[in-house]
mmCIF file of C-alpha atoms (C1' of nucleotides) in Angstrom:
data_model
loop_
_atom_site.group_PDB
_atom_site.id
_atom_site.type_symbol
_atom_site.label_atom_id
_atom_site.label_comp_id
_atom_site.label_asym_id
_atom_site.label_seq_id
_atom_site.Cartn_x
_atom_site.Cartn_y
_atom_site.Cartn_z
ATOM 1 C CA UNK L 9 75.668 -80.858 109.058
ATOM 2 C CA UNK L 10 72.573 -81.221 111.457
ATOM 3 C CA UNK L 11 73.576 -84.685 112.626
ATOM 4 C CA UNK L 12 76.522 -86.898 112.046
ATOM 5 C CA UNK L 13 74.772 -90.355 111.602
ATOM 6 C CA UNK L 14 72.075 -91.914 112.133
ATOM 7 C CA UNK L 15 73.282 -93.958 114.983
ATOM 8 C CA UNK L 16 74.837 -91.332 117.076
ATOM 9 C CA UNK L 17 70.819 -89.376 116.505
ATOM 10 C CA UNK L 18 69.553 -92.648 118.351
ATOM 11 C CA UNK L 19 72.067 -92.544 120.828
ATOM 12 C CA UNK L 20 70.866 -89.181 121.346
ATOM 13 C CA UNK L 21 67.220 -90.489 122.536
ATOM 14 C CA UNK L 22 68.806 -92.641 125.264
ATOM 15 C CA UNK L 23 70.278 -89.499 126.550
ATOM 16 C CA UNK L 24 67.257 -88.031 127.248
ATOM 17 C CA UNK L 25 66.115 -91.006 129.050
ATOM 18 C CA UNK L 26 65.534 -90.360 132.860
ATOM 19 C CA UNK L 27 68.725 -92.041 133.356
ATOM 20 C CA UNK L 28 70.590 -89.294 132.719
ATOM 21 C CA UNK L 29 69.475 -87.453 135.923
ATOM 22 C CA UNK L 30 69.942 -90.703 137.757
ATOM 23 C CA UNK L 31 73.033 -89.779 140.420
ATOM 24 C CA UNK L 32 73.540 -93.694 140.496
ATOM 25 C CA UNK L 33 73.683 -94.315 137.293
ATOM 26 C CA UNK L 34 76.090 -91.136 136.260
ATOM 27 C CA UNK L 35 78.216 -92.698 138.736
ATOM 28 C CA UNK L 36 78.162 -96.439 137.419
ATOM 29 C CA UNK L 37 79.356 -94.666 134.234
ATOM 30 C CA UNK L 38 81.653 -92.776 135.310
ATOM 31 C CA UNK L 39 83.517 -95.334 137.339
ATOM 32 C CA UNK L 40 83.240 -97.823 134.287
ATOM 33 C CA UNK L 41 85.162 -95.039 132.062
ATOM 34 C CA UNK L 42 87.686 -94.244 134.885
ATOM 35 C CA UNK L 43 88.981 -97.252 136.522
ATOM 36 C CA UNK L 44 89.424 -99.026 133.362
ATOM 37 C CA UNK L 45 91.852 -96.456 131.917
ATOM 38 C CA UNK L 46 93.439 -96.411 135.855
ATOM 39 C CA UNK L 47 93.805 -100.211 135.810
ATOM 40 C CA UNK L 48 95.309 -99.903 132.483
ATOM 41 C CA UNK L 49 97.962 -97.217 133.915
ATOM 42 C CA UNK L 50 98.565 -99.498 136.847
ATOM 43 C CA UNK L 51 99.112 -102.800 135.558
ATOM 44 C CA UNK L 52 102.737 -102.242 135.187
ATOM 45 C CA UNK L 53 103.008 -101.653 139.089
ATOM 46 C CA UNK L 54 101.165 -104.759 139.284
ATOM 47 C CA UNK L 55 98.408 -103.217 140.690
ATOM 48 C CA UNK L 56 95.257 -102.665 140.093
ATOM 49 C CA UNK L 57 92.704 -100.198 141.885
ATOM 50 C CA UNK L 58 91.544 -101.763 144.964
ATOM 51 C CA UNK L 59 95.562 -102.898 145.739
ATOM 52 C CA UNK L 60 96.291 -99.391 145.143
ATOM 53 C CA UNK L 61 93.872 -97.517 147.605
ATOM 54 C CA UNK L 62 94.970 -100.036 150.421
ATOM 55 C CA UNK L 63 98.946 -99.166 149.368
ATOM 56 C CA UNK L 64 97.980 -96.063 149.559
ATOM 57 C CA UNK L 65 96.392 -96.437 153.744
ATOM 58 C CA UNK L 66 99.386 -97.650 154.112
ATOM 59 C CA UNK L 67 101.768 -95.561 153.255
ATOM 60 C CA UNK L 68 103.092 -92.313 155.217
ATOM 61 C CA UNK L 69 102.835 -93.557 158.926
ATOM 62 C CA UNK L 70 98.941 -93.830 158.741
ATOM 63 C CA UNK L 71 99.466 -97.508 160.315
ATOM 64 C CA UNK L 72 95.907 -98.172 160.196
ATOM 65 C CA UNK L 73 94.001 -101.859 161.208
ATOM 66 C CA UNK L 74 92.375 -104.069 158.530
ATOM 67 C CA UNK L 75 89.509 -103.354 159.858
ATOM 68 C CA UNK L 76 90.171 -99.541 159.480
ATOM 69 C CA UNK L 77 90.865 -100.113 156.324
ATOM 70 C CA UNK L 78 87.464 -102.138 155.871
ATOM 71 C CA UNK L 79 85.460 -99.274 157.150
ATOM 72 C CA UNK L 80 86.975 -96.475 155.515
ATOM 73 C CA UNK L 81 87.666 -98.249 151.733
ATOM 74 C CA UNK L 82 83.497 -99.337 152.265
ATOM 75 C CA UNK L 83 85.402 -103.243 151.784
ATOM 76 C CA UNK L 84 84.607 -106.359 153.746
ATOM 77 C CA UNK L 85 86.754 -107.574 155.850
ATOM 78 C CA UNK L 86 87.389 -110.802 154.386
ATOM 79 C CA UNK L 87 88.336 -108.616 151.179
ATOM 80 C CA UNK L 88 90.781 -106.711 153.040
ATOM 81 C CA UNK L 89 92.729 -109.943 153.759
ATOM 82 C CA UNK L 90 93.190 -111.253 150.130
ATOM 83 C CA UNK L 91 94.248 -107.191 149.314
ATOM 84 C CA UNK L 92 96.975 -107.518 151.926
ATOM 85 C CA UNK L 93 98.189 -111.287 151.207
ATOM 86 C CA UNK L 94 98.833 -110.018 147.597
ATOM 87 C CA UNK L 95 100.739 -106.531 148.205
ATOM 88 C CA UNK L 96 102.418 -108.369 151.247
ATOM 89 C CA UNK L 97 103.795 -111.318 148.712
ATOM 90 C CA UNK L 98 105.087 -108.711 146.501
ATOM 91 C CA UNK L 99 106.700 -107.223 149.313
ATOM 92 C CA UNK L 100 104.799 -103.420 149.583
ATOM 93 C CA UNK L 101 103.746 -104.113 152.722
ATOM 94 C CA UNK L 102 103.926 -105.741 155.915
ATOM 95 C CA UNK L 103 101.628 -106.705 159.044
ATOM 96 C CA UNK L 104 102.382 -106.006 162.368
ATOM 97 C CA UNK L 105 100.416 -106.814 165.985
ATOM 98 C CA UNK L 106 99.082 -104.177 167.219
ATOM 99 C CA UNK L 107 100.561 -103.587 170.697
ATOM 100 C CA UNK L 108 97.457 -102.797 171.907
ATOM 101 C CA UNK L 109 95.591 -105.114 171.172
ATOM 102 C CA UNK L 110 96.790 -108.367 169.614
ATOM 103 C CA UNK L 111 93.503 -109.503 167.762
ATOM 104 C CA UNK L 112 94.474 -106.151 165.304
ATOM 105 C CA UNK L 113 96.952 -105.909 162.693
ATOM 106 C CA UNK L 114 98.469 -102.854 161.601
ATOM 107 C CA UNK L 115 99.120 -102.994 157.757
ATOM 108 C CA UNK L 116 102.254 -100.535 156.857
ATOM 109 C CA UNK L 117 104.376 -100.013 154.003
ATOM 110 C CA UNK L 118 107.684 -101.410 153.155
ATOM 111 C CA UNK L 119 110.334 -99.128 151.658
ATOM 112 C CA UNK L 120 109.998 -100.302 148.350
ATOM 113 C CA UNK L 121 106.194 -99.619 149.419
ATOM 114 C CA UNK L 122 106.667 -96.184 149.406
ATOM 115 C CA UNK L 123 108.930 -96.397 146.250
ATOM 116 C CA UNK L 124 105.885 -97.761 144.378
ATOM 117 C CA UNK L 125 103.276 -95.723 145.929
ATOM 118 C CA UNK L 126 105.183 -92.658 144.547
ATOM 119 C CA UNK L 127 104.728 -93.842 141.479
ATOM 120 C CA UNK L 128 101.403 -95.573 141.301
ATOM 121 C CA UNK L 129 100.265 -91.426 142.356
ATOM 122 C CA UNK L 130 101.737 -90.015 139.155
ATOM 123 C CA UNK L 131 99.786 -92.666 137.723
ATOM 124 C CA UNK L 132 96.714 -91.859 139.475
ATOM 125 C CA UNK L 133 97.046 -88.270 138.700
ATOM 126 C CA UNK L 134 97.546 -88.844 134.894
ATOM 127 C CA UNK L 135 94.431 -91.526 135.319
ATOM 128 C CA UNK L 136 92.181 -88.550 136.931
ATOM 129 C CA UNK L 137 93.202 -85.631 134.695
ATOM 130 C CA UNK L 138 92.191 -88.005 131.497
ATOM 131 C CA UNK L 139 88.629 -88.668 133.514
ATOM 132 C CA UNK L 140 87.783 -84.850 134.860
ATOM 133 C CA UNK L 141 89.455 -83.656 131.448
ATOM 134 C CA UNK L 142 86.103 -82.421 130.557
ATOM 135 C CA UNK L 143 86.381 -79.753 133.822
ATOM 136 C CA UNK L 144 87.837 -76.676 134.727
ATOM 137 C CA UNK L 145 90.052 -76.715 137.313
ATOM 138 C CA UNK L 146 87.329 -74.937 139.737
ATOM 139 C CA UNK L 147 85.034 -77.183 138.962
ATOM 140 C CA UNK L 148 87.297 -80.053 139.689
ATOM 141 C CA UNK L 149 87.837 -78.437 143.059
ATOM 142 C CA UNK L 150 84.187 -78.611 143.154
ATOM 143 C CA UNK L 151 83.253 -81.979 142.007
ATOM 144 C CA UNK L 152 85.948 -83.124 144.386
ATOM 145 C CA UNK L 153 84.269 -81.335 147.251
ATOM 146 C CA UNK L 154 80.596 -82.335 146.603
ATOM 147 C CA UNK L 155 81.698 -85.971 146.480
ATOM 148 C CA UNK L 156 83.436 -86.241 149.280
ATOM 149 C CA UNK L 157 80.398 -84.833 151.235
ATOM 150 C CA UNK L 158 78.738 -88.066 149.669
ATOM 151 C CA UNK L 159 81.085 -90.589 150.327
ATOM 152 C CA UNK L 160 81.334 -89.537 153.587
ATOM 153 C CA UNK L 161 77.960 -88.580 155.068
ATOM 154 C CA UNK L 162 79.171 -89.308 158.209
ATOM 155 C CA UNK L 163 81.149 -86.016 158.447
ATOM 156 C CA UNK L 164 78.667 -83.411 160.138
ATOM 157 C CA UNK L 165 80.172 -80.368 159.152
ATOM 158 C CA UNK Z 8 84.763 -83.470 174.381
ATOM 159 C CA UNK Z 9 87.063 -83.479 172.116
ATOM 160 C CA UNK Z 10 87.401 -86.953 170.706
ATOM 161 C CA UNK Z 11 84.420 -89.201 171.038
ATOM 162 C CA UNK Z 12 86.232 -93.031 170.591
ATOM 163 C CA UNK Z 13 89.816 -94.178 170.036
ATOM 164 C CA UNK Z 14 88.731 -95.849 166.978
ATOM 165 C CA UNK Z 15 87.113 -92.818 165.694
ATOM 166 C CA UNK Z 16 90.069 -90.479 165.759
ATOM 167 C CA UNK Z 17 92.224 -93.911 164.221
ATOM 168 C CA UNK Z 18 89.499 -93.296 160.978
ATOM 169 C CA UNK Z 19 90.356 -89.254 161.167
ATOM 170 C CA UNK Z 20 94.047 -89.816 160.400
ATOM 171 C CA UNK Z 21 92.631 -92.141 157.479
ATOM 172 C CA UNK Z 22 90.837 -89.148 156.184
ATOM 173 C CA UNK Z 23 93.555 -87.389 155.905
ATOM 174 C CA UNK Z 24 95.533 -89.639 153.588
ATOM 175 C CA UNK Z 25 95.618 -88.782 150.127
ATOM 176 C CA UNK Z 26 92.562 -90.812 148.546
ATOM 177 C CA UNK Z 27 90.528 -88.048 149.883
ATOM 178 C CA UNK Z 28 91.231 -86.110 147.034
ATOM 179 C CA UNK Z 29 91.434 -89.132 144.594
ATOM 180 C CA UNK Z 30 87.757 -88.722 142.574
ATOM 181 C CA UNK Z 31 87.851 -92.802 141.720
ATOM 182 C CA UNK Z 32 88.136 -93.523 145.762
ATOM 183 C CA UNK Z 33 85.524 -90.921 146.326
ATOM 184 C CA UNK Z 34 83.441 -92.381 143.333
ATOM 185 C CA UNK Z 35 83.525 -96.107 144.222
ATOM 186 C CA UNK Z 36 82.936 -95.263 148.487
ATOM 187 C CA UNK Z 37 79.699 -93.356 147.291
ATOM 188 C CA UNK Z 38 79.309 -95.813 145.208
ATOM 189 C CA UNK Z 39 79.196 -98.867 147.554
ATOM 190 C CA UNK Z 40 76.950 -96.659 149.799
ATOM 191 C CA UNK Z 41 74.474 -96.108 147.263
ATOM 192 C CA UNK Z 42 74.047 -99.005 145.220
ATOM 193 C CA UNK Z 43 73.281 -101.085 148.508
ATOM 194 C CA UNK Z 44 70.629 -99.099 149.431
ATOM 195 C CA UNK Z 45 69.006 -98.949 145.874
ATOM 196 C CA UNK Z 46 69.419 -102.802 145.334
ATOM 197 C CA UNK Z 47 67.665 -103.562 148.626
ATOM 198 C CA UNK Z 48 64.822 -101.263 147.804
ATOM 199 C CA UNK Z 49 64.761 -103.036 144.317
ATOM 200 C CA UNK Z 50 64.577 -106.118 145.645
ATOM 201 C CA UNK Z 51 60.670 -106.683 146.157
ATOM 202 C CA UNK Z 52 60.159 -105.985 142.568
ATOM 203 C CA UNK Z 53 62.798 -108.447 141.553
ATOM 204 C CA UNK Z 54 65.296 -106.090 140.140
ATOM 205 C CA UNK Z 55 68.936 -105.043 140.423
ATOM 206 C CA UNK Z 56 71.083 -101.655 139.506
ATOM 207 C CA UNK Z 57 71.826 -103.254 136.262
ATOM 208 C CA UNK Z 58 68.570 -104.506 135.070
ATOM 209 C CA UNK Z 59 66.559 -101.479 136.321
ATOM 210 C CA UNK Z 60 68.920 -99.041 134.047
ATOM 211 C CA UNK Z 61 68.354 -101.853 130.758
ATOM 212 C CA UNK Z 62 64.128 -101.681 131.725
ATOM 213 C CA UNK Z 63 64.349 -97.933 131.756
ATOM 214 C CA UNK Z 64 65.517 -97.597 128.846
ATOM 215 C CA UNK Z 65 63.342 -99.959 127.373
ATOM 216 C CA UNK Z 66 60.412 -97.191 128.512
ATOM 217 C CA UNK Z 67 58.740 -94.785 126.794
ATOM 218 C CA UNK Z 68 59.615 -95.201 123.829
ATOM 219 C CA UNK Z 69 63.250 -95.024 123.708
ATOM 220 C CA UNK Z 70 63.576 -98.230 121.381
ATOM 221 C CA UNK Z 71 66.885 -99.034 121.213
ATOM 222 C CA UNK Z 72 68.652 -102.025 120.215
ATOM 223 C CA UNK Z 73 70.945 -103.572 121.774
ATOM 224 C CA UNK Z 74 73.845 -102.478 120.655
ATOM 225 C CA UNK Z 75 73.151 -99.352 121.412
ATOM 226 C CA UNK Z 76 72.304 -99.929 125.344
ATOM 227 C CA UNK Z 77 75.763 -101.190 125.268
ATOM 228 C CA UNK Z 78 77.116 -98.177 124.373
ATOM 229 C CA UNK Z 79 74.996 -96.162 126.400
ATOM 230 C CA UNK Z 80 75.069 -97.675 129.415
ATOM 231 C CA UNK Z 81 78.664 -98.264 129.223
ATOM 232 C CA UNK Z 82 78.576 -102.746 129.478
ATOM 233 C CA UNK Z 83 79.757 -105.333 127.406
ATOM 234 C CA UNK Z 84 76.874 -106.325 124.622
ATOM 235 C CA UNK Z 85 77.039 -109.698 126.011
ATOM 236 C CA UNK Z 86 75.911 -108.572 129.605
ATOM 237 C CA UNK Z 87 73.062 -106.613 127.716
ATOM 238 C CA UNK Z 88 72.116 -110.144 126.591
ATOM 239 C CA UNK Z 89 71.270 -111.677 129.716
ATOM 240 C CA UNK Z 90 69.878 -108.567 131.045
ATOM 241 C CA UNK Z 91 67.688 -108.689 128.284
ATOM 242 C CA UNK Z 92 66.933 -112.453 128.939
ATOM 243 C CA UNK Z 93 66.207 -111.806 132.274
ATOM 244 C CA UNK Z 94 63.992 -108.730 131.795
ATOM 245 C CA UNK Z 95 62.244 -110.843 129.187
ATOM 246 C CA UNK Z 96 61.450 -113.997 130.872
ATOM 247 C CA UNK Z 97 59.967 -111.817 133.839
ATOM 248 C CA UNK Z 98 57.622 -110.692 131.470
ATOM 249 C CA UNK Z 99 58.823 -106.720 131.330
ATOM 250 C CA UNK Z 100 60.605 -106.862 127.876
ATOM 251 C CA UNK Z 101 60.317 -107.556 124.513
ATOM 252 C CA UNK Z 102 63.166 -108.182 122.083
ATOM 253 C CA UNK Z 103 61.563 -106.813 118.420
ATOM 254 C CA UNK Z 104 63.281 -107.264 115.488
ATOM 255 C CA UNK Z 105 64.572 -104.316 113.587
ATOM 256 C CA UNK Z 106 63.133 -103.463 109.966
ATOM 257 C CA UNK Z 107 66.021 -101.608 109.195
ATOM 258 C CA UNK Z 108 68.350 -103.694 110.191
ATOM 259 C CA UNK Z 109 66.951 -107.529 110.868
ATOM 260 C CA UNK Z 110 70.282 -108.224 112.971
ATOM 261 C CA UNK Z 111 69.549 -105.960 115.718
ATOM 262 C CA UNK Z 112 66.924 -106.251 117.999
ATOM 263 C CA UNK Z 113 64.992 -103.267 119.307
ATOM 264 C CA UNK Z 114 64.428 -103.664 123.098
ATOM 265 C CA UNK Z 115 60.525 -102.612 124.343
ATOM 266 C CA UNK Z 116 59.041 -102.425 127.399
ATOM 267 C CA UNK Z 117 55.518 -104.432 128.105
ATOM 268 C CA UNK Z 118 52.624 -102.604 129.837
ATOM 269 C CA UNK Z 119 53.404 -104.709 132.926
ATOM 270 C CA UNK Z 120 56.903 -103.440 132.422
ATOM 271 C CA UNK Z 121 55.995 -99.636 132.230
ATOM 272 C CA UNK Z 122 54.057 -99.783 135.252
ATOM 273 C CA UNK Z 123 56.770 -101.947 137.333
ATOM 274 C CA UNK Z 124 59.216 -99.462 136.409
ATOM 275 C CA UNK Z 125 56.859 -96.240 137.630
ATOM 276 C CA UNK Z 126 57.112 -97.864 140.657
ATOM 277 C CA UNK Z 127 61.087 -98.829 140.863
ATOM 278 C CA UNK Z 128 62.026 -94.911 139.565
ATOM 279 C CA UNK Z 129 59.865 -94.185 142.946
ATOM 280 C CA UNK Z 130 62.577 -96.526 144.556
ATOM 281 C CA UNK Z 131 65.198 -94.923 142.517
ATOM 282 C CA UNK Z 132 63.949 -91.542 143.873
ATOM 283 C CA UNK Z 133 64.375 -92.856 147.499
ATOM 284 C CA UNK Z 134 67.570 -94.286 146.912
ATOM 285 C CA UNK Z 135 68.885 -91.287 145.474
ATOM 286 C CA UNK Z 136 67.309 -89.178 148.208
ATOM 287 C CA UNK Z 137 68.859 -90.868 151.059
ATOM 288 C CA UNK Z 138 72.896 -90.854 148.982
ATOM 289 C CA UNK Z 139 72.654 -86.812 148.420
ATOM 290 C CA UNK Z 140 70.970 -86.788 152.188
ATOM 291 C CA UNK Z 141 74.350 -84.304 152.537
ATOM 292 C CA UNK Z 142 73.317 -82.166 149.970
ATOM 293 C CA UNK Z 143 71.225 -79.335 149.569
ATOM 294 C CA UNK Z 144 68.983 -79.224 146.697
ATOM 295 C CA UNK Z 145 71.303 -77.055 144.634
ATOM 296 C CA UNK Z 146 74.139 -78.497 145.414
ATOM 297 C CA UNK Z 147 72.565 -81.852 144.138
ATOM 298 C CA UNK Z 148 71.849 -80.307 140.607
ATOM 299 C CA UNK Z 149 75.078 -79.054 140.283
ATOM 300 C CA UNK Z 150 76.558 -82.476 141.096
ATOM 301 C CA UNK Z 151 74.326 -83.769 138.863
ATOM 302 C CA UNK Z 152 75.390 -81.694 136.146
ATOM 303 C CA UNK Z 153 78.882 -81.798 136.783
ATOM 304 C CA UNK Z 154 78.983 -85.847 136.714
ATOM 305 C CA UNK Z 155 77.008 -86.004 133.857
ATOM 306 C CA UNK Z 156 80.068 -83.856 132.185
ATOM 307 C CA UNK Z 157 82.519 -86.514 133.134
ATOM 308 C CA UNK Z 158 79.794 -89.604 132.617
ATOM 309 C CA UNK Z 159 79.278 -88.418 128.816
ATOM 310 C CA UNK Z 160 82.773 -86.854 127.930
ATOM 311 C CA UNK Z 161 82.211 -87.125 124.307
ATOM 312 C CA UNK Z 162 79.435 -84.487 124.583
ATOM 313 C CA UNK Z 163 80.937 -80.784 123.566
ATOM 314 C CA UNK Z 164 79.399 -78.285 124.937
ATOM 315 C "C1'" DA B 2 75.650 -110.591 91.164
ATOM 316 C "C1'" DT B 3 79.017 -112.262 93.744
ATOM 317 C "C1'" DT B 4 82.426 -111.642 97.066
ATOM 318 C "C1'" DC B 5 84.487 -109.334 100.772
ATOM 319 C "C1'" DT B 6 84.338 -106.879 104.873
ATOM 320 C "C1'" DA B 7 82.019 -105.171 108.871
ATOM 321 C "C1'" DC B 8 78.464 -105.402 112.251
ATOM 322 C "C1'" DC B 9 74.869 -107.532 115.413
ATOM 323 C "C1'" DA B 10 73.332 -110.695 118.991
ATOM 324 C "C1'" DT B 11 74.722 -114.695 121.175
ATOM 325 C "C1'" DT B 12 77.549 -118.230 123.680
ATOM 326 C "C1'" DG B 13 81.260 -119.499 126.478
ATOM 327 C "C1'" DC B 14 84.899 -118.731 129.476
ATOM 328 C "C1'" DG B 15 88.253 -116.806 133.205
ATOM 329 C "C1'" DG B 16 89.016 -113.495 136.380
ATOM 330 C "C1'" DT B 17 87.339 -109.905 139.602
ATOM 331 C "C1'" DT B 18 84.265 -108.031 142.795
ATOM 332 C "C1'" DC B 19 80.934 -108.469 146.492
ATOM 333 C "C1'" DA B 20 78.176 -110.245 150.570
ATOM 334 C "C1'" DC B 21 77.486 -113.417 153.993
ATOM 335 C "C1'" DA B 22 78.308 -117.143 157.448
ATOM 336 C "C1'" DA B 23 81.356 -119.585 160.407
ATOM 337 C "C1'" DC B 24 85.682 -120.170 163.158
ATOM 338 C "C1'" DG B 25 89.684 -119.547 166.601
ATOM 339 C "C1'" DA B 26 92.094 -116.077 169.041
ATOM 340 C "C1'" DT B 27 91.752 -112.142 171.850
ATOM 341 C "C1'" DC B 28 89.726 -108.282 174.343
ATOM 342 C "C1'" DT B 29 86.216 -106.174 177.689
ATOM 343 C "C1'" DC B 30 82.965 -106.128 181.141
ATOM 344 C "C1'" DT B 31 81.025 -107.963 185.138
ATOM 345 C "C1'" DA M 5 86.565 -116.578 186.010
ATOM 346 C "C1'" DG M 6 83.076 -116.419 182.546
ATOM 347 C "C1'" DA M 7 79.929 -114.152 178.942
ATOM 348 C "C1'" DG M 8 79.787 -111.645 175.086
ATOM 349 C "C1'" DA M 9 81.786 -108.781 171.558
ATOM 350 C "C1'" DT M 10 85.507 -107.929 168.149
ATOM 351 C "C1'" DC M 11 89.484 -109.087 165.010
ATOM 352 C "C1'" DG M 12 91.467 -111.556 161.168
ATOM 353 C "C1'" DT M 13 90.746 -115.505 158.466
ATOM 354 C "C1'" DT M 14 88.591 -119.135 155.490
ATOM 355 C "C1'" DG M 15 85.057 -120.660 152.526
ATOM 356 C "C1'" DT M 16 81.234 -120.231 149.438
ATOM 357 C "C1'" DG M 17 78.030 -118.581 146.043
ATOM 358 C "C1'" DA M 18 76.369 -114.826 143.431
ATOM 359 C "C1'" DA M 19 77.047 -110.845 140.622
ATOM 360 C "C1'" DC M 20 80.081 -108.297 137.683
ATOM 361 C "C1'" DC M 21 83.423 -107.462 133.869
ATOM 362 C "C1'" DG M 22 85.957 -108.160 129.637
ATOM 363 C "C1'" DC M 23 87.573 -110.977 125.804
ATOM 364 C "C1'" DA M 24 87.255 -114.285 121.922
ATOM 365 C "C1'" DA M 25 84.609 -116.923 118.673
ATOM 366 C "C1'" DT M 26 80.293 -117.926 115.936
ATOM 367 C "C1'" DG M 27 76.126 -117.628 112.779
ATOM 368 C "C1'" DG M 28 73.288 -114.453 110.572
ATOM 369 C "C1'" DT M 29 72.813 -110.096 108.146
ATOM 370 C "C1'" DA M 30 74.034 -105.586 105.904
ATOM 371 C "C1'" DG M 31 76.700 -102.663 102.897
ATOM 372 C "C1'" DA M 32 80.599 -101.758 99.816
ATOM 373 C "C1'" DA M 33 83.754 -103.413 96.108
ATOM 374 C "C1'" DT M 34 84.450 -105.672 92.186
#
DNA sequence: ATTCTACCATTGCGGTTCACAACGATCTCT
DNA sequence: AGAGATCGTTGTGAACCGCAATGGTAGAAT
């Protein structure tokens, strides 16, 4: 009963590899688990994850500009624009001038934006609670908190 | 004092929306931070994310086949493939036929490959350094350990 | 021993993601 | 009024990701 098989014992070399310290790589990993079971949940919205995180900017009077939204999703521009064409064909959202200053264009949601959103977020929830189901809910909390710090070092606190 | 730019306080209400609590936003934004920085300081030696995580693997006598950096590493066998090709062709890899098994090949690392990849984990170390900037040195373990947990979900502890 | 099934590396392909350069329209500053 | 910066947009090429099919090999079934 020492170990299952051969190949899994081999496997078990890699993991001792530096790798497995490697912040970058953990993350690669991690991401390449996650957002393929999250895709998966979303395709019947017709969305995937990148449409998603945009819906959600949108959604709940944040009214932000596309290049907000290029800044704070860490997206080019130019990336921003095909995001928007394809949740604005399907009708989730819609651009508007920006009063103030007419270059801008302030992405918000549609009604049946919302609608969608709502449910894209149960979806998101059930995506995340498969990925941190190895973690207690403090350390959720934690990993949560600890990442955030990282992906926005900005943030002097 | 209180807010330092228009735009600024635009990217606050941003923060508040809900991805800031959604772990695959927070993963892919530290993500896109990191990665960039650890590509362009892999760049002089001629390597990438991907093919750095294939040639340490390939160190030290971790021998594995392909197959298994597949699994490991969490890409499709055929990407290993050109990884492998490209590692190889530089001159840092060798693809050694299994005894056990003659249709796997076991992936080794050349002498020039060791020493080029002393040098990129130095990089790595940087890169890494500079994405947990935010964090204090515990903290940084206990990220470590905590993504590692969600990286490697089929571990029980 | 032969056949059948499963696995490995490889090739090829289509779609997605990413980074960069250029452009017209608009704003800001002088 | 003019110079320079910024915004969305278009275009392009590279990297990334996942799926299906193939030839060679291993292991189990008969």
């Amino acid at each position: 009963m020492a170990t299952p098989a051969p190949a899994r014992q081999r496997l078990d070399r890699l993991r001792d590899s530096a790798l497995t310290d490697d912040i970058e790589f953990l993350n690669a990993r991690a991401r390449a688990l996650g957002s393929a079971t999250f895709n998966r949940l979303l395709e019947p919205l017709g969305l995937r994850v990148r449409s998603y995180s945009v819906l959600a900017c949108a959604c709940g009077g944040l009214a932000p500009t596309q290049r907000q939204l290029a800044d704070f999703l860490r997206l080019d521009p130019s990336q921003i624009v095909s995001l928007v064409d394809e949740l604005e064909s399907a009708g989730l959202v819609r651009r508007e001038v920006d009063p103030a200053d007419r270059r801008s264009k302030i992405i918000v949601a549609t009604d049946r934006g919302e609608e969608v959103y709502l449910v894209a977020q149960r979806a998101a929830r059930e995506a995340e609670d498969s990925a941190l189901a190895p973690l207690s809910a403090a350390e959720r909390d934690q990993l949560r908190a600890l990442m955030r710090r990282v992906a926005f070092p900005d943030d002097e606190d």
